[in-house]
Short mmCIF file of N, CA and C in Angstrom, two decimals:
data_model
loop_
_atom_site.label_atom_id
_atom_site.label_comp_id
_atom_site.label_asym_id
_atom_site.label_seq_id
_atom_site.Cartn_x
_atom_site.Cartn_y
_atom_site.Cartn_z
N MET X 20 86.33 -22.65 71.15
CA MET X 20 86.80 -21.79 70.09
C MET X 20 87.40 -20.50 70.65
N LYS X 21 86.74 -19.94 71.69
CA LYS X 21 87.26 -18.72 72.29
C LYS X 21 88.64 -18.97 72.93
N LYS X 22 88.83 -20.14 73.53
CA LYS X 22 90.10 -20.46 74.16
C LYS X 22 91.22 -20.55 73.12
N GLN X 23 90.94 -21.13 71.96
CA GLN X 23 91.92 -21.23 70.89
C GLN X 23 92.25 -19.85 70.33
N LEU X 24 91.25 -19.00 70.16
CA LEU X 24 91.45 -17.64 69.66
C LEU X 24 92.29 -16.84 70.65
N PHE X 25 91.98 -16.99 71.94
CA PHE X 25 92.76 -16.31 72.98
C PHE X 25 94.22 -16.77 72.96
N THR X 26 94.47 -18.07 72.85
CA THR X 26 95.83 -18.62 72.80
C THR X 26 96.56 -18.11 71.58
N LEU X 27 95.88 -18.06 70.44
CA LEU X 27 96.49 -17.56 69.20
C LEU X 27 96.87 -16.09 69.33
N CYS X 28 96.00 -15.29 69.91
CA CYS X 28 96.30 -13.86 70.10
C CYS X 28 97.46 -13.68 71.08
N LEU X 29 97.46 -14.47 72.13
CA LEU X 29 98.54 -14.38 73.11
C LEU X 29 99.89 -14.74 72.47
N LEU X 30 99.92 -15.77 71.65
CA LEU X 30 101.16 -16.15 70.95
C LEU X 30 101.60 -15.06 69.98
N ALA X 31 100.66 -14.42 69.32
CA ALA X 31 100.99 -13.34 68.38
C ALA X 31 101.61 -12.16 69.12
N VAL X 32 101.03 -11.82 70.27
CA VAL X 32 101.56 -10.72 71.07
C VAL X 32 102.97 -11.05 71.58
N LEU X 33 103.18 -12.28 72.07
CA LEU X 33 104.50 -12.69 72.52
C LEU X 33 105.53 -12.67 71.40
N ALA X 34 105.13 -13.06 70.20
CA ALA X 34 106.05 -13.03 69.05
C ALA X 34 106.46 -11.61 68.71
N VAL X 35 105.52 -10.68 68.73
CA VAL X 35 105.82 -9.29 68.43
C VAL X 35 106.72 -8.69 69.50
N VAL X 36 106.41 -8.95 70.78
CA VAL X 36 107.20 -8.40 71.88
C VAL X 36 108.62 -8.95 71.87
N SER X 37 108.78 -10.24 71.67
CA SER X 37 110.13 -10.83 71.70
C SER X 37 110.96 -10.43 70.51
N SER X 38 110.36 -10.17 69.38
CA SER X 38 111.15 -9.77 68.21
C SER X 38 111.51 -8.29 68.24
N SER X 39 110.88 -7.51 69.07
CA SER X 39 111.19 -6.09 69.12
C SER X 39 112.32 -5.77 70.09
N CYS X 40 112.82 -6.73 70.83
CA CYS X 40 113.88 -6.51 71.81
C CYS X 40 115.22 -6.91 71.23
N LYS X 41 115.74 -6.13 70.33
CA LYS X 41 117.05 -6.41 69.76
C LYS X 41 118.03 -5.35 70.22
N LYS X 42 119.24 -5.80 70.57
CA LYS X 42 120.27 -4.88 70.99
C LYS X 42 120.99 -4.34 69.76
N GLU X 43 121.23 -3.05 69.78
CA GLU X 43 121.95 -2.41 68.69
C GLU X 43 123.45 -2.48 69.00
N TYR X 44 124.20 -3.05 68.10
CA TYR X 44 125.65 -3.10 68.25
C TYR X 44 126.25 -1.99 67.41
N ASP X 45 127.13 -1.21 68.04
CA ASP X 45 127.78 -0.14 67.30
C ASP X 45 129.24 -0.49 67.06
N ASP X 46 129.99 0.45 66.49
CA ASP X 46 131.39 0.20 66.17
C ASP X 46 132.28 0.12 67.40
N ASN X 47 131.81 0.60 68.54
CA ASN X 47 132.62 0.59 69.76
C ASN X 47 132.39 -0.65 70.61
N SER X 48 131.59 -1.57 70.14
CA SER X 48 131.26 -2.75 70.92
C SER X 48 131.61 -4.01 70.16
N LEU X 49 132.18 -4.97 70.87
CA LEU X 49 132.45 -6.27 70.29
C LEU X 49 131.38 -7.28 70.70
N ALA X 50 130.34 -6.78 71.34
CA ALA X 50 129.29 -7.65 71.88
C ALA X 50 128.80 -8.58 70.80
N PRO X 51 128.51 -9.81 71.12
CA PRO X 51 128.47 -10.43 72.44
C PRO X 51 129.82 -10.97 72.89
N LEU X 52 130.89 -10.67 72.19
CA LEU X 52 132.22 -11.17 72.57
C LEU X 52 133.05 -10.12 73.28
N ASP X 53 132.43 -9.07 73.81
CA ASP X 53 133.20 -7.98 74.40
C ASP X 53 133.96 -8.40 75.65
N LEU X 54 133.57 -9.48 76.32
CA LEU X 54 134.29 -9.95 77.50
C LEU X 54 135.25 -11.09 77.18
N ALA X 55 135.37 -11.46 75.91
CA ALA X 55 136.21 -12.59 75.54
C ALA X 55 137.67 -12.20 75.38
N PHE X 56 137.99 -10.94 75.48
CA PHE X 56 139.36 -10.48 75.28
C PHE X 56 139.89 -9.87 76.56
N ALA X 57 141.15 -10.15 76.87
CA ALA X 57 141.76 -9.61 78.08
C ALA X 57 141.99 -8.11 77.92
N PRO X 58 141.87 -7.36 79.02
CA PRO X 58 142.12 -5.92 78.93
C PRO X 58 143.57 -5.61 78.59
N ILE X 59 144.49 -6.49 79.03
CA ILE X 59 145.90 -6.36 78.67
C ILE X 59 146.32 -7.68 78.05
N PRO X 60 146.37 -7.76 76.72
CA PRO X 60 146.74 -9.02 76.08
C PRO X 60 148.22 -9.33 76.24
N VAL X 61 148.50 -10.60 76.46
CA VAL X 61 149.89 -11.07 76.61
C VAL X 61 150.17 -12.01 75.45
N THR X 62 151.27 -11.78 74.74
CA THR X 62 151.66 -12.66 73.65
C THR X 62 152.99 -13.31 73.97
N VAL X 63 153.19 -14.50 73.40
CA VAL X 63 154.47 -15.19 73.51
C VAL X 63 155.16 -14.99 72.16
N THR X 64 156.21 -14.19 72.16
CA THR X 64 156.82 -13.77 70.90
C THR X 64 157.70 -14.84 70.27
N ASN X 65 158.11 -15.84 71.01
CA ASN X 65 158.98 -16.88 70.44
C ASN X 65 158.28 -18.22 70.32
N ALA X 66 156.97 -18.22 70.23
CA ALA X 66 156.22 -19.47 70.12
C ALA X 66 156.51 -20.15 68.78
N SER X 67 156.69 -21.46 68.83
CA SER X 67 156.93 -22.23 67.62
C SER X 67 155.61 -22.60 66.94
N PHE X 68 154.57 -22.80 67.74
CA PHE X 68 153.26 -23.18 67.24
C PHE X 68 152.20 -22.44 68.03
N PHE X 69 151.02 -22.35 67.43
CA PHE X 69 149.86 -21.85 68.15
C PHE X 69 148.70 -22.78 67.83
N GLU X 70 148.33 -23.61 68.80
CA GLU X 70 147.23 -24.55 68.65
C GLU X 70 146.28 -24.33 69.82
N ARG X 71 145.56 -23.24 69.79
CA ARG X 71 144.70 -22.76 70.87
C ARG X 71 145.51 -22.11 71.98
N TYR X 72 146.69 -22.62 72.25
CA TYR X 72 147.61 -22.03 73.21
C TYR X 72 148.97 -21.91 72.54
N TYR X 73 149.80 -21.01 73.08
CA TYR X 73 151.16 -20.88 72.56
C TYR X 73 151.96 -22.13 72.92
N ILE X 74 152.79 -22.58 71.97
CA ILE X 74 153.62 -23.76 72.19
C ILE X 74 155.07 -23.40 71.88
N VAL X 75 155.94 -23.68 72.85
CA VAL X 75 157.38 -23.50 72.70
C VAL X 75 158.00 -24.88 72.68
N VAL X 76 159.04 -25.08 71.89
CA VAL X 76 159.65 -26.40 71.73
C VAL X 76 160.91 -26.50 72.57
N ALA X 77 161.07 -27.66 73.24
CA ALA X 77 162.29 -28.01 73.98
C ALA X 77 162.76 -29.37 73.50
N THR X 78 164.04 -29.51 73.26
CA THR X 78 164.60 -30.77 72.78
C THR X 78 165.06 -31.61 73.96
N ALA X 79 164.54 -32.86 74.04
CA ALA X 79 164.89 -33.78 75.14
C ALA X 79 166.33 -34.25 74.96
N PRO X 80 167.02 -34.69 75.96
CA PRO X 80 166.55 -34.96 77.32
C PRO X 80 166.71 -33.79 78.28
N SER X 81 167.63 -32.87 78.06
CA SER X 81 167.81 -31.78 79.04
C SER X 81 167.78 -30.42 78.35
N GLY X 82 167.04 -30.30 77.27
CA GLY X 82 167.05 -29.10 76.45
C GLY X 82 166.56 -27.85 77.16
N ALA X 83 167.22 -26.76 76.84
CA ALA X 83 166.82 -25.47 77.39
C ALA X 83 165.68 -24.90 76.56
N PHE X 84 164.84 -24.13 77.21
CA PHE X 84 163.76 -23.44 76.51
C PHE X 84 163.52 -22.11 77.21
N SER X 85 162.96 -21.18 76.48
CA SER X 85 162.59 -19.90 77.07
C SER X 85 161.24 -19.49 76.52
N ILE X 86 160.54 -18.73 77.32
CA ILE X 86 159.22 -18.22 76.93
C ILE X 86 159.29 -16.71 77.07
N ASN X 87 159.16 -16.00 75.94
CA ASN X 87 159.26 -14.54 75.92
C ASN X 87 157.86 -13.95 75.89
N PHE X 88 157.51 -13.23 76.96
CA PHE X 88 156.20 -12.57 77.06
C PHE X 88 156.31 -11.12 76.64
N SER X 89 155.23 -10.62 76.05
CA SER X 89 155.18 -9.22 75.65
C SER X 89 153.76 -8.71 75.82
N ILE X 90 153.64 -7.46 76.27
CA ILE X 90 152.34 -6.79 76.32
C ILE X 90 152.45 -5.54 75.45
N PRO X 91 151.34 -4.95 75.02
CA PRO X 91 151.42 -3.73 74.23
C PRO X 91 152.16 -2.62 74.99
N ALA X 92 152.93 -1.83 74.29
CA ALA X 92 153.77 -0.81 74.91
C ALA X 92 152.95 0.23 75.68
N ASP X 93 151.73 0.48 75.25
CA ASP X 93 150.91 1.50 75.92
C ASP X 93 150.18 0.97 77.15
N LYS X 94 150.36 -0.29 77.50
CA LYS X 94 149.66 -0.89 78.65
C LYS X 94 150.51 -0.94 79.91
N GLY X 95 151.74 -0.48 79.86
CA GLY X 95 152.58 -0.47 81.03
C GLY X 95 153.87 -1.25 80.84
N LYS X 96 154.60 -1.39 81.95
CA LYS X 96 155.87 -2.11 81.94
C LYS X 96 155.77 -3.29 82.91
N ILE X 97 156.41 -4.38 82.53
CA ILE X 97 156.37 -5.59 83.35
C ILE X 97 157.42 -5.50 84.45
N LYS X 98 156.96 -5.62 85.70
CA LYS X 98 157.86 -5.61 86.84
C LYS X 98 158.51 -6.97 87.02
N GLU X 99 157.69 -8.06 86.97
CA GLU X 99 158.23 -9.39 87.25
C GLU X 99 157.24 -10.47 86.87
N ILE X 100 157.75 -11.68 86.76
CA ILE X 100 156.90 -12.87 86.75
C ILE X 100 156.88 -13.31 88.20
N SER X 101 155.75 -13.13 88.86
CA SER X 101 155.66 -13.37 90.30
C SER X 101 155.60 -14.84 90.64
N ARG X 102 154.87 -15.60 89.84
CA ARG X 102 154.74 -17.03 90.11
C ARG X 102 154.75 -17.81 88.80
N VAL X 103 155.25 -19.03 88.91
CA VAL X 103 155.21 -19.98 87.80
C VAL X 103 154.70 -21.29 88.38
N ALA X 104 153.72 -21.87 87.72
CA ALA X 104 153.18 -23.15 88.17
C ALA X 104 153.08 -24.08 86.98
N VAL X 105 153.05 -25.37 87.26
CA VAL X 105 153.07 -26.39 86.22
C VAL X 105 151.98 -27.40 86.47
N GLY X 106 151.48 -28.01 85.40
CA GLY X 106 150.56 -29.12 85.53
C GLY X 106 149.11 -28.72 85.54
N GLY X 107 148.25 -29.73 85.68
CA GLY X 107 146.81 -29.52 85.62
C GLY X 107 146.27 -28.60 86.70
N SER X 108 146.89 -28.59 87.89
CA SER X 108 146.43 -27.72 88.96
C SER X 108 147.22 -26.41 88.99
N GLY X 109 147.99 -26.15 87.95
CA GLY X 109 148.83 -24.96 87.91
C GLY X 109 148.07 -23.67 88.00
N LEU X 110 146.90 -23.59 87.39
CA LEU X 110 146.12 -22.36 87.43
C LEU X 110 145.72 -22.02 88.85
N ASN X 111 145.37 -23.01 89.65
CA ASN X 111 145.03 -22.77 91.06
C ASN X 111 146.24 -22.27 91.84
N ASN X 112 147.42 -22.78 91.54
CA ASN X 112 148.61 -22.43 92.30
C ASN X 112 149.22 -21.10 91.90
N VAL X 113 148.86 -20.57 90.75
CA VAL X 113 149.48 -19.34 90.28
C VAL X 113 148.66 -18.10 90.66
N GLN X 114 147.44 -18.28 91.08
CA GLN X 114 146.56 -17.14 91.35
C GLN X 114 146.99 -16.39 92.61
N VAL X 115 146.63 -15.10 92.63
CA VAL X 115 146.90 -14.27 93.79
C VAL X 115 146.10 -14.83 94.96
N GLY X 116 146.73 -15.00 96.09
CA GLY X 116 146.07 -15.54 97.26
C GLY X 116 146.27 -17.03 97.43
N ALA X 117 146.80 -17.70 96.40
CA ALA X 117 147.08 -19.13 96.52
C ALA X 117 148.27 -19.31 97.47
N PRO X 118 148.32 -20.40 98.20
CA PRO X 118 149.44 -20.59 99.13
C PRO X 118 150.77 -20.70 98.39
N THR X 119 151.78 -20.04 98.92
CA THR X 119 153.11 -20.10 98.31
C THR X 119 153.88 -21.25 98.95
N VAL X 120 153.53 -22.44 98.56
CA VAL X 120 154.18 -23.62 99.12
C VAL X 120 154.85 -24.41 98.03
N LEU X 121 154.94 -25.65 98.24
CA LEU X 121 155.69 -26.60 97.45
C LEU X 121 155.47 -26.54 95.95
N TYR X 122 154.29 -26.14 95.49
CA TYR X 122 153.95 -26.30 94.09
C TYR X 122 154.45 -25.20 93.17
N ASN X 123 155.12 -24.18 93.68
CA ASN X 123 155.64 -23.12 92.83
C ASN X 123 156.86 -23.63 92.07
N TYR X 124 156.80 -23.54 90.78
CA TYR X 124 157.92 -24.00 89.95
C TYR X 124 159.16 -23.19 90.24
N ASN X 125 158.98 -21.89 90.42
CA ASN X 125 160.13 -21.03 90.68
C ASN X 125 160.35 -20.81 92.17
N GLY X 126 159.91 -21.77 93.00
CA GLY X 126 160.12 -21.69 94.44
C GLY X 126 161.42 -22.34 94.86
N LEU X 127 161.74 -22.16 96.11
CA LEU X 127 162.92 -22.78 96.68
C LEU X 127 162.58 -24.21 97.07
N THR X 128 163.56 -25.00 97.38
CA THR X 128 163.29 -26.37 97.82
C THR X 128 162.81 -26.36 99.25
N GLY X 129 161.99 -27.33 99.60
CA GLY X 129 161.47 -27.43 100.96
C GLY X 129 159.96 -27.31 100.98
N SER X 130 159.37 -27.64 102.10
CA SER X 130 157.91 -27.69 102.16
C SER X 130 157.28 -26.31 102.31
N SER X 131 158.01 -25.29 102.74
CA SER X 131 157.43 -23.96 102.87
C SER X 131 158.08 -23.00 101.88
N ALA X 132 158.39 -23.50 100.72
CA ALA X 132 159.10 -22.69 99.73
C ALA X 132 158.21 -21.60 99.17
N GLY X 133 158.73 -20.41 99.10
CA GLY X 133 158.03 -19.30 98.49
C GLY X 133 158.47 -19.12 97.06
N ALA X 134 157.72 -18.36 96.31
CA ALA X 134 158.06 -18.12 94.92
C ALA X 134 159.20 -17.12 94.82
N THR X 135 160.13 -17.37 93.93
CA THR X 135 161.21 -16.44 93.64
C THR X 135 160.84 -15.68 92.39
N PRO X 136 160.52 -14.39 92.49
CA PRO X 136 160.10 -13.65 91.30
C PRO X 136 161.21 -13.57 90.25
N ILE X 137 160.79 -13.56 89.00
CA ILE X 137 161.72 -13.40 87.88
C ILE X 137 161.61 -11.95 87.45
N PRO X 138 162.63 -11.13 87.69
CA PRO X 138 162.50 -9.70 87.44
C PRO X 138 162.40 -9.36 85.95
N GLY X 139 161.64 -8.31 85.68
CA GLY X 139 161.54 -7.79 84.32
C GLY X 139 162.74 -6.90 84.03
N ASN X 140 162.75 -6.35 82.83
CA ASN X 140 163.88 -5.51 82.43
C ASN X 140 163.47 -4.05 82.24
N GLY X 141 162.36 -3.64 82.85
CA GLY X 141 161.92 -2.26 82.74
C GLY X 141 161.23 -1.94 81.44
N SER X 142 160.79 -2.95 80.71
CA SER X 142 160.10 -2.73 79.44
C SER X 142 158.79 -3.51 79.43
N ASN X 143 158.22 -3.67 78.28
CA ASN X 143 156.96 -4.41 78.16
C ASN X 143 157.20 -5.88 77.82
N THR X 144 158.41 -6.37 78.05
CA THR X 144 158.74 -7.78 77.79
C THR X 144 159.42 -8.39 79.01
N VAL X 145 159.30 -9.71 79.12
CA VAL X 145 160.00 -10.45 80.16
C VAL X 145 160.20 -11.88 79.64
N THR X 146 161.27 -12.54 80.09
CA THR X 146 161.59 -13.88 79.61
C THR X 146 161.70 -14.85 80.77
N PHE X 147 161.05 -16.00 80.61
CA PHE X 147 161.19 -17.11 81.54
C PHE X 147 162.04 -18.16 80.85
N SER X 148 163.12 -18.59 81.51
CA SER X 148 164.01 -19.61 80.95
C SER X 148 164.14 -20.77 81.92
N SER X 149 164.19 -21.98 81.37
CA SER X 149 164.36 -23.17 82.18
C SER X 149 164.89 -24.29 81.30
N THR X 150 164.99 -25.48 81.87
CA THR X 150 165.43 -26.65 81.13
C THR X 150 164.54 -27.83 81.49
N LEU X 151 164.59 -28.85 80.67
CA LEU X 151 163.84 -30.07 80.99
C LEU X 151 164.43 -30.75 82.22
N ALA X 152 165.75 -30.59 82.44
CA ALA X 152 166.37 -31.15 83.64
C ALA X 152 165.83 -30.46 84.90
N ALA X 153 165.63 -29.15 84.83
CA ALA X 153 165.05 -28.42 85.97
C ALA X 153 163.61 -28.87 86.20
N TYR X 154 162.90 -29.13 85.14
CA TYR X 154 161.53 -29.64 85.27
C TYR X 154 161.53 -31.02 85.93
N THR X 155 162.49 -31.87 85.58
CA THR X 155 162.60 -33.19 86.21
C THR X 155 162.87 -33.04 87.70
N THR X 156 163.72 -32.11 88.09
CA THR X 156 163.98 -31.84 89.50
C THR X 156 162.70 -31.39 90.20
N TYR X 157 161.94 -30.53 89.56
CA TYR X 157 160.67 -30.07 90.11
C TYR X 157 159.71 -31.24 90.31
N ARG X 158 159.60 -32.11 89.30
CA ARG X 158 158.71 -33.27 89.42
C ARG X 158 159.10 -34.14 90.59
N THR X 159 160.39 -34.32 90.81
CA THR X 159 160.87 -35.14 91.93
C THR X 159 160.52 -34.47 93.26
N ARG X 160 160.62 -33.14 93.30
CA ARG X 160 160.37 -32.40 94.54
C ARG X 160 158.90 -32.45 94.94
N VAL X 161 157.98 -32.30 93.98
CA VAL X 161 156.56 -32.23 94.34
C VAL X 161 155.81 -33.52 94.11
N GLY X 162 156.41 -34.49 93.45
CA GLY X 162 155.71 -35.73 93.16
C GLY X 162 155.05 -35.66 91.79
N THR X 163 154.72 -36.79 91.25
CA THR X 163 154.19 -36.83 89.88
C THR X 163 152.72 -36.48 89.80
N GLY X 164 152.00 -36.39 90.91
CA GLY X 164 150.58 -36.06 90.86
C GLY X 164 150.31 -34.64 90.39
N VAL X 165 151.23 -33.73 90.67
CA VAL X 165 151.04 -32.33 90.29
C VAL X 165 151.55 -32.08 88.89
N ALA X 166 152.66 -32.66 88.54
CA ALA X 166 153.27 -32.43 87.23
C ALA X 166 153.45 -33.78 86.54
N PRO X 167 152.39 -34.31 85.93
CA PRO X 167 152.45 -35.67 85.43
C PRO X 167 153.20 -35.87 84.13
N THR X 168 153.43 -34.83 83.37
CA THR X 168 154.04 -35.00 82.06
C THR X 168 155.51 -35.35 82.17
N SER X 169 155.90 -36.38 81.47
CA SER X 169 157.30 -36.78 81.46
C SER X 169 158.08 -35.88 80.51
N PRO X 170 159.28 -35.43 80.90
CA PRO X 170 160.08 -34.59 80.02
C PRO X 170 160.85 -35.40 78.99
N THR X 171 160.18 -36.37 78.39
CA THR X 171 160.80 -37.20 77.36
C THR X 171 159.96 -37.12 76.09
N VAL X 172 160.54 -37.53 75.01
CA VAL X 172 159.83 -37.52 73.73
C VAL X 172 158.75 -38.59 73.75
N SER X 173 157.58 -38.24 73.27
CA SER X 173 156.46 -39.19 73.22
C SER X 173 156.72 -40.23 72.13
N VAL X 174 156.25 -41.46 72.37
CA VAL X 174 156.41 -42.51 71.37
C VAL X 174 155.39 -42.35 70.24
N THR X 175 154.35 -41.58 70.46
CA THR X 175 153.33 -41.33 69.46
C THR X 175 153.42 -39.88 68.98
N PRO X 176 153.86 -39.64 67.76
CA PRO X 176 154.00 -38.26 67.29
C PRO X 176 152.68 -37.48 67.27
N GLN X 177 151.55 -38.18 67.16
CA GLN X 177 150.25 -37.51 67.15
C GLN X 177 149.84 -37.06 68.55
N SER X 178 150.51 -37.54 69.56
CA SER X 178 150.20 -37.18 70.95
C SER X 178 151.50 -36.80 71.67
N PRO X 179 152.04 -35.62 71.40
CA PRO X 179 153.33 -35.26 71.98
C PRO X 179 153.21 -34.96 73.47
N ASN X 180 154.32 -35.12 74.18
CA ASN X 180 154.38 -34.71 75.59
C ASN X 180 154.51 -33.20 75.63
N GLN X 181 153.61 -32.58 76.37
CA GLN X 181 153.60 -31.13 76.51
C GLN X 181 153.47 -30.78 77.98
N ILE X 182 154.31 -29.90 78.43
CA ILE X 182 154.30 -29.45 79.81
C ILE X 182 153.52 -28.14 79.87
N GLU X 183 152.51 -28.07 80.75
CA GLU X 183 151.68 -26.88 80.89
C GLU X 183 152.31 -25.93 81.90
N PHE X 184 152.56 -24.71 81.49
CA PHE X 184 153.08 -23.68 82.39
C PHE X 184 152.04 -22.58 82.54
N TYR X 185 151.85 -22.14 83.78
CA TYR X 185 150.97 -21.02 84.10
C TYR X 185 151.81 -19.94 84.78
N PHE X 186 151.50 -18.68 84.49
CA PHE X 186 152.30 -17.57 84.98
C PHE X 186 151.42 -16.50 85.61
N LEU X 187 151.97 -15.84 86.62
CA LEU X 187 151.37 -14.65 87.19
C LEU X 187 152.35 -13.52 86.93
N ILE X 188 151.95 -12.59 86.08
CA ILE X 188 152.81 -11.47 85.69
C ILE X 188 152.33 -10.23 86.43
N THR X 189 153.26 -9.51 87.05
CA THR X 189 152.93 -8.28 87.77
C THR X 189 153.53 -7.10 87.02
N LEU X 190 152.71 -6.07 86.80
CA LEU X 190 153.18 -4.85 86.15
C LEU X 190 153.72 -3.89 87.20
N GLU X 191 154.41 -2.85 86.77
CA GLU X 191 155.00 -1.89 87.70
C GLU X 191 153.96 -1.12 88.50
N ASP X 192 152.74 -1.00 87.97
CA ASP X 192 151.68 -0.30 88.70
C ASP X 192 150.92 -1.21 89.66
N GLY X 193 151.35 -2.49 89.78
CA GLY X 193 150.73 -3.43 90.69
C GLY X 193 149.65 -4.31 90.07
N THR X 194 149.30 -4.05 88.83
CA THR X 194 148.31 -4.87 88.13
C THR X 194 148.88 -6.26 87.91
N THR X 195 148.05 -7.28 88.14
CA THR X 195 148.48 -8.66 87.90
C THR X 195 147.73 -9.23 86.72
N ILE X 196 148.43 -10.05 85.95
CA ILE X 196 147.87 -10.67 84.76
C ILE X 196 148.18 -12.16 84.82
N ILE X 197 147.19 -12.99 84.52
CA ILE X 197 147.42 -14.41 84.34
C ILE X 197 147.15 -14.71 82.87
N PRO X 198 148.18 -14.83 82.05
CA PRO X 198 147.97 -15.11 80.63
C PRO X 198 147.51 -16.55 80.44
N PRO X 199 146.99 -16.87 79.26
CA PRO X 199 146.65 -18.28 79.00
C PRO X 199 147.88 -19.16 79.16
N ARG X 200 147.64 -20.43 79.48
CA ARG X 200 148.76 -21.35 79.68
C ARG X 200 149.64 -21.42 78.46
N VAL X 201 150.91 -21.72 78.70
CA VAL X 201 151.88 -21.90 77.63
C VAL X 201 152.35 -23.35 77.71
N LEU X 202 152.37 -24.01 76.57
CA LEU X 202 152.78 -25.41 76.52
C LEU X 202 154.22 -25.49 76.03
N VAL X 203 155.00 -26.33 76.68
CA VAL X 203 156.36 -26.63 76.22
C VAL X 203 156.31 -28.04 75.67
N ARG X 204 156.50 -28.16 74.36
CA ARG X 204 156.43 -29.45 73.68
C ARG X 204 157.81 -30.07 73.68
N VAL X 205 157.90 -31.32 74.15
CA VAL X 205 159.17 -32.04 74.22
C VAL X 205 159.36 -32.81 72.92
N VAL X 206 160.41 -32.47 72.19
CA VAL X 206 160.71 -33.16 70.92
C VAL X 206 162.11 -33.74 70.94
#
């Protein structure tokens, strides 16, 4: 009986102690989601759709597309798009410190190709432009393992072909930003 009484008292004390440890959230905190937002948000101003990620539409077979990035005016000015990568491993290839070799979409041809930066215009916006034909050339250069999506219209409308693009944006003060991936939907 004493053991049961001791266990009951111990549980009561634990219940009181655990319920008294609550964090106070004030108006200046988004907790517990305070780390879920980027310090410098990047938006795609010409997105046709937003389905968890921004989606820009390109018309097959060689359609041109552009992706217009924008940051808030008070966060600085965009110097350049330093790297562009494509495909499932694109996030690894776009990060600072990743090797500047074959997998850069905006790189030169050859096995030791470096990234060719896309210059900004001295404002808080920058535009990346390409075509599905250029994407096909890229796929041929690096092989289909890195960029598996075909730049053709999908036979199943419920499962469209979408090309994943990853970007490394550099601001004039040297800050680098990797925005969420942008999908180019082939229609």
